[in-house]
Amino acid sequence: MRAGLLRHRITLQAPMHQPGEWGGADATEWQDVATVWAAVEPIAGREFFAAAQAQSEVTHRVCIRSRSDVRADMRVSFGARVLTIDAVLSLDGGEMHLMCKEMN
């Protein structure tokens, strides 16, 4: 992968589950794992109604250099956006694609 294509700075975040107070539901906090260069490409979008509210969903492909610590339960922080990782695709040539969704 050519370095010139990696023009976006993203932060990979992993969930840290904390037990809830007084035996309640677990709380999820997000911990930064790494900040890396990436190519972020929007590839699809749609609008729909759920719970009587208009929702939108944008799907992105995030291309990064291969890493051994990226999992599908992580998320990507990209500026003011947060993308949830749906799939991690490792490719030959030292790169990987993260198939992500941005929910609004």
Short mmCIF file of C-alpha atoms in Angstrom, two decimals:
data_model
loop_
_atom_site.label_atom_id
_atom_site.label_comp_id
_atom_site.label_asym_id
_atom_site.label_seq_id
_atom_site.Cartn_x
_atom_site.Cartn_y
_atom_site.Cartn_z
CA MET A 1 0.00 0.00 0.00
CA ARG A 2 1.42 3.38 -0.99
CA ALA A 3 1.88 5.78 1.93
CA GLY A 4 0.28 8.63 -0.05
CA LEU A 5 -3.09 6.87 0.02
CA LEU A 6 -3.09 6.81 3.84
CA ARG A 7 -4.11 10.42 4.41
CA HIS A 8 -6.53 10.13 7.35
CA ARG A 9 -5.50 9.85 10.99
CA ILE A 10 -7.69 7.38 12.91
CA THR A 11 -7.69 5.92 16.41
CA LEU A 12 -8.51 2.26 17.01
CA GLN A 13 -10.43 1.74 20.25
CA ALA A 14 -11.19 -1.45 22.22
CA PRO A 15 -14.10 -1.98 24.62
CA MET A 16 -13.32 -2.17 28.33
CA HIS A 17 -16.27 -3.67 30.24
CA GLN A 18 -16.72 -2.32 33.76
CA PRO A 19 -19.10 -4.00 36.22
CA GLY A 20 -22.17 -1.90 36.91
CA GLU A 21 -22.77 -0.35 40.29
CA TRP A 22 -24.88 -2.33 42.75
CA GLY A 23 -25.00 -5.36 40.46
CA GLY A 24 -26.45 -3.46 37.51
CA ALA A 25 -25.61 -3.91 33.85
CA ASP A 26 -22.00 -3.68 32.75
CA ALA A 27 -20.82 -0.30 31.48
CA THR A 28 -18.62 -0.14 28.38
CA GLU A 29 -15.78 2.34 28.19
CA TRP A 30 -13.53 2.66 25.16
CA GLN A 31 -9.74 2.60 25.45
CA ASP A 32 -7.42 3.87 22.72
CA VAL A 33 -5.29 1.05 21.29
CA ALA A 34 -3.38 2.82 18.51
CA THR A 35 -3.45 5.90 16.31
CA VAL A 36 -2.56 5.05 12.71
CA TRP A 37 -2.71 6.44 9.18
CA ALA A 38 -5.58 5.13 7.06
CA ALA A 39 -7.58 5.61 3.89
CA VAL A 40 -11.26 6.09 4.82
CA GLU A 41 -13.72 5.61 1.94
CA PRO A 42 -17.52 5.88 2.20
CA ILE A 43 -18.95 3.06 0.08
CA ALA A 44 -22.72 2.99 0.79
CA GLY A 45 -25.47 4.79 2.65
CA ARG A 46 -29.17 4.47 3.43
CA GLU A 47 -31.93 6.05 5.46
CA PHE A 48 -34.61 4.12 7.36
CA PHE A 49 -37.18 4.39 10.12
CA ALA A 50 -36.64 2.55 13.40
CA ALA A 51 -38.41 3.14 16.71
CA ALA A 52 -40.54 5.82 15.03
CA GLN A 53 -37.45 7.91 14.22
CA ALA A 54 -35.56 8.55 11.02
CA GLN A 55 -32.14 6.89 11.10
CA SER A 56 -29.25 6.86 8.67
CA GLU A 57 -26.42 4.40 8.18
CA VAL A 58 -23.24 5.00 6.23
CA THR A 59 -20.87 2.15 5.43
CA HIS A 60 -17.14 2.79 5.13
CA ARG A 61 -14.05 0.84 4.12
CA VAL A 62 -11.03 1.77 6.23
CA CYS A 63 -7.69 0.61 4.78
CA ILE A 64 -4.71 0.39 7.15
CA ARG A 65 -1.37 -1.39 7.32
CA SER A 66 -1.72 -4.90 8.76
CA ARG A 67 -1.84 -5.21 12.55
CA SER A 68 -2.28 -8.30 14.70
CA ASP A 69 -4.35 -6.56 17.39
CA VAL A 70 -7.42 -5.46 15.38
CA ARG A 71 -10.69 -7.27 16.17
CA ALA A 72 -14.31 -6.95 15.01
CA ASP A 73 -15.48 -5.84 18.48
CA MET A 74 -13.39 -2.67 18.23
CA ARG A 75 -14.31 0.71 16.77
CA VAL A 76 -12.63 3.50 14.82
CA SER A 77 -12.58 7.11 15.98
CA PHE A 78 -12.20 9.40 12.97
CA GLY A 79 -12.45 13.10 13.79
CA ALA A 80 -15.92 13.61 15.30
CA ARG A 81 -17.14 10.32 13.80
CA VAL A 82 -17.27 6.90 15.42
CA LEU A 83 -17.32 3.84 13.14
CA THR A 84 -18.15 0.36 14.44
CA ILE A 85 -16.11 -2.44 12.86
CA ASP A 86 -18.26 -5.15 11.25
CA ALA A 87 -15.48 -7.19 9.62
CA VAL A 88 -11.68 -7.29 9.53
CA LEU A 89 -10.29 -8.43 6.16
CA SER A 90 -6.56 -9.22 6.03
CA LEU A 91 -5.13 -8.90 2.53
CA ASP A 92 -1.82 -9.88 1.00
CA GLY A 93 0.74 -7.13 0.70
CA GLY A 94 0.68 -6.01 4.31
CA GLU A 95 -2.68 -4.25 4.38
CA MET A 96 -6.10 -4.86 5.90
CA HIS A 97 -9.57 -3.51 5.25
CA LEU A 98 -11.97 -2.74 8.07
CA MET A 99 -15.60 -2.81 6.96
CA CYS A 100 -17.33 -0.28 9.23
CA LYS A 101 -20.70 1.37 9.88
CA GLU A 102 -21.40 4.88 11.06
CA MET A 103 -24.80 5.15 12.69
CA ASN A 104 -26.48 8.55 12.96
#
